[in-house]
């Protein structure tokens, strides 16, 4: 008898991330976290569709990570992180500090 892993809650982020997008992304994550049946699910952020990532995308990830941690969900796992965004996260010191981990 195997143990089934809880599928992650996944927030998909696409396009260039603007300052106006940050509060809506956090609100969207809050809605996903509040959905029935997601009490124990890990949280992932799919960044495959992000284009021209800049410091606003870094800010968005820091705030999304804080949103997930405040909800008691542990680190925000990243999936499909563009190399440019990974470099920015490393440069500002958030790769290991803001609870951001790369999804398996």
Coordinates of C-alpha atoms in Angstrom, one line a residue:
X1 CA 0.0 0.0 0.0
X2 CA 1.6 3.3 -1.2
X3 CA 1.3 6.7 0.3
X4 CA -0.2 9.3 -2.1
X5 CA 1.6 12.6 -2.2
X6 CA -0.7 15.6 -2.0
X7 CA -0.6 17.4 -5.4
X8 CA 0.8 20.9 -5.1
X9 CA -1.2 24.1 -5.3
X10 CA 0.2 25.8 -8.4
X11 CA 0.1 29.5 -9.2
X12 CA 1.0 30.1 -12.8
X13 CA 2.8 33.4 -13.6
X14 CA 3.1 34.5 -17.2
X15 CA 4.3 37.5 -19.2
X16 CA 6.2 40.4 -17.9
X17 CA 5.4 41.0 -14.2
X18 CA 4.5 44.6 -13.5
X19 CA 4.1 46.4 -10.1
X20 CA 0.3 46.4 -10.7
X21 CA 0.4 42.6 -11.0
X22 CA 2.0 42.0 -7.6
X23 CA -1.0 42.5 -5.3
X24 CA -3.2 40.5 -7.7
X25 CA -0.8 37.6 -7.7
X26 CA -0.8 37.6 -3.9
X27 CA -4.6 37.7 -3.9
X28 CA -4.8 34.9 -6.4
X29 CA -2.5 32.8 -4.2
X30 CA -4.6 33.6 -1.1
X31 CA -7.7 32.4 -3.0
X32 CA -5.9 29.1 -4.0
X33 CA -4.8 28.6 -0.4
X34 CA -8.3 29.1 0.9
X35 CA -9.9 26.6 -1.6
X36 CA -11.4 23.5 0.0
X37 CA -9.2 20.4 0.0
X38 CA -5.9 22.3 -0.1
X39 CA -5.1 22.4 3.6
X40 CA -1.9 20.3 3.4
X41 CA -0.8 20.9 -0.2
X42 CA 2.6 22.3 -0.9
X43 CA 2.7 25.6 -2.9
X44 CA 4.4 26.0 -6.2
X45 CA 4.8 28.9 -8.5
X46 CA 5.1 28.0 -12.2
X47 CA 7.3 30.6 -13.9
X48 CA 7.7 29.0 -17.2
X49 CA 5.8 31.7 -19.0
X50 CA 7.6 34.7 -17.4
X51 CA 9.2 37.0 -20.0
X52 CA 11.7 39.7 -19.4
X53 CA 12.0 39.1 -15.7
X54 CA 13.2 42.1 -13.7
X55 CA 13.3 43.3 -10.1
X56 CA 9.5 43.5 -10.0
X57 CA 9.4 39.7 -10.6
X58 CA 11.8 39.3 -7.7
X59 CA 9.6 41.5 -5.5
X60 CA 6.5 39.4 -6.6
X61 CA 8.3 36.2 -5.6
X62 CA 9.3 37.6 -2.3
X63 CA 5.8 38.7 -1.5
X64 CA 4.3 35.4 -2.7
X65 CA 6.8 33.5 -0.5
X66 CA 5.7 35.6 2.4
X67 CA 2.0 34.9 1.6
X68 CA 2.7 31.1 1.5
X69 CA 4.7 31.3 4.8
X70 CA 2.0 33.3 6.6
X71 CA -0.5 30.7 5.6
X72 CA 1.7 28.1 7.2
X73 CA 2.7 26.4 3.9
X74 CA 6.5 26.5 4.3
X75 CA 8.7 27.5 1.4
X76 CA 7.3 28.5 -2.0
X77 CA 8.6 26.1 -4.6
X78 CA 9.6 27.5 -8.0
X79 CA 9.1 25.6 -11.2
X80 CA 10.4 26.6 -14.7
X81 CA 12.4 29.6 -13.4
X82 CA 13.9 31.5 -16.3
X83 CA 17.7 31.7 -16.0
X84 CA 17.6 35.5 -15.9
X85 CA 15.3 35.4 -13.0
X86 CA 17.4 32.8 -11.2
X87 CA 20.4 35.1 -11.6
X88 CA 18.5 38.1 -10.2
X89 CA 17.3 36.0 -7.2
X90 CA 20.9 35.0 -6.6
X91 CA 22.2 38.5 -6.9
X92 CA 19.7 40.0 -4.4
X93 CA 20.2 37.1 -2.0
X94 CA 16.7 35.8 -2.1
X95 CA 17.4 32.4 -3.7
X96 CA 18.0 30.8 -0.3
X97 CA 16.7 33.4 2.1
X98 CA 13.0 34.1 1.2
X99 CA 11.9 30.5 1.5
X100 CA 12.2 29.9 -2.3
X101 CA 13.2 26.5 -3.4
X102 CA 13.2 24.9 -6.9
X103 CA 10.4 22.3 -7.3
X104 CA 11.6 18.8 -8.1

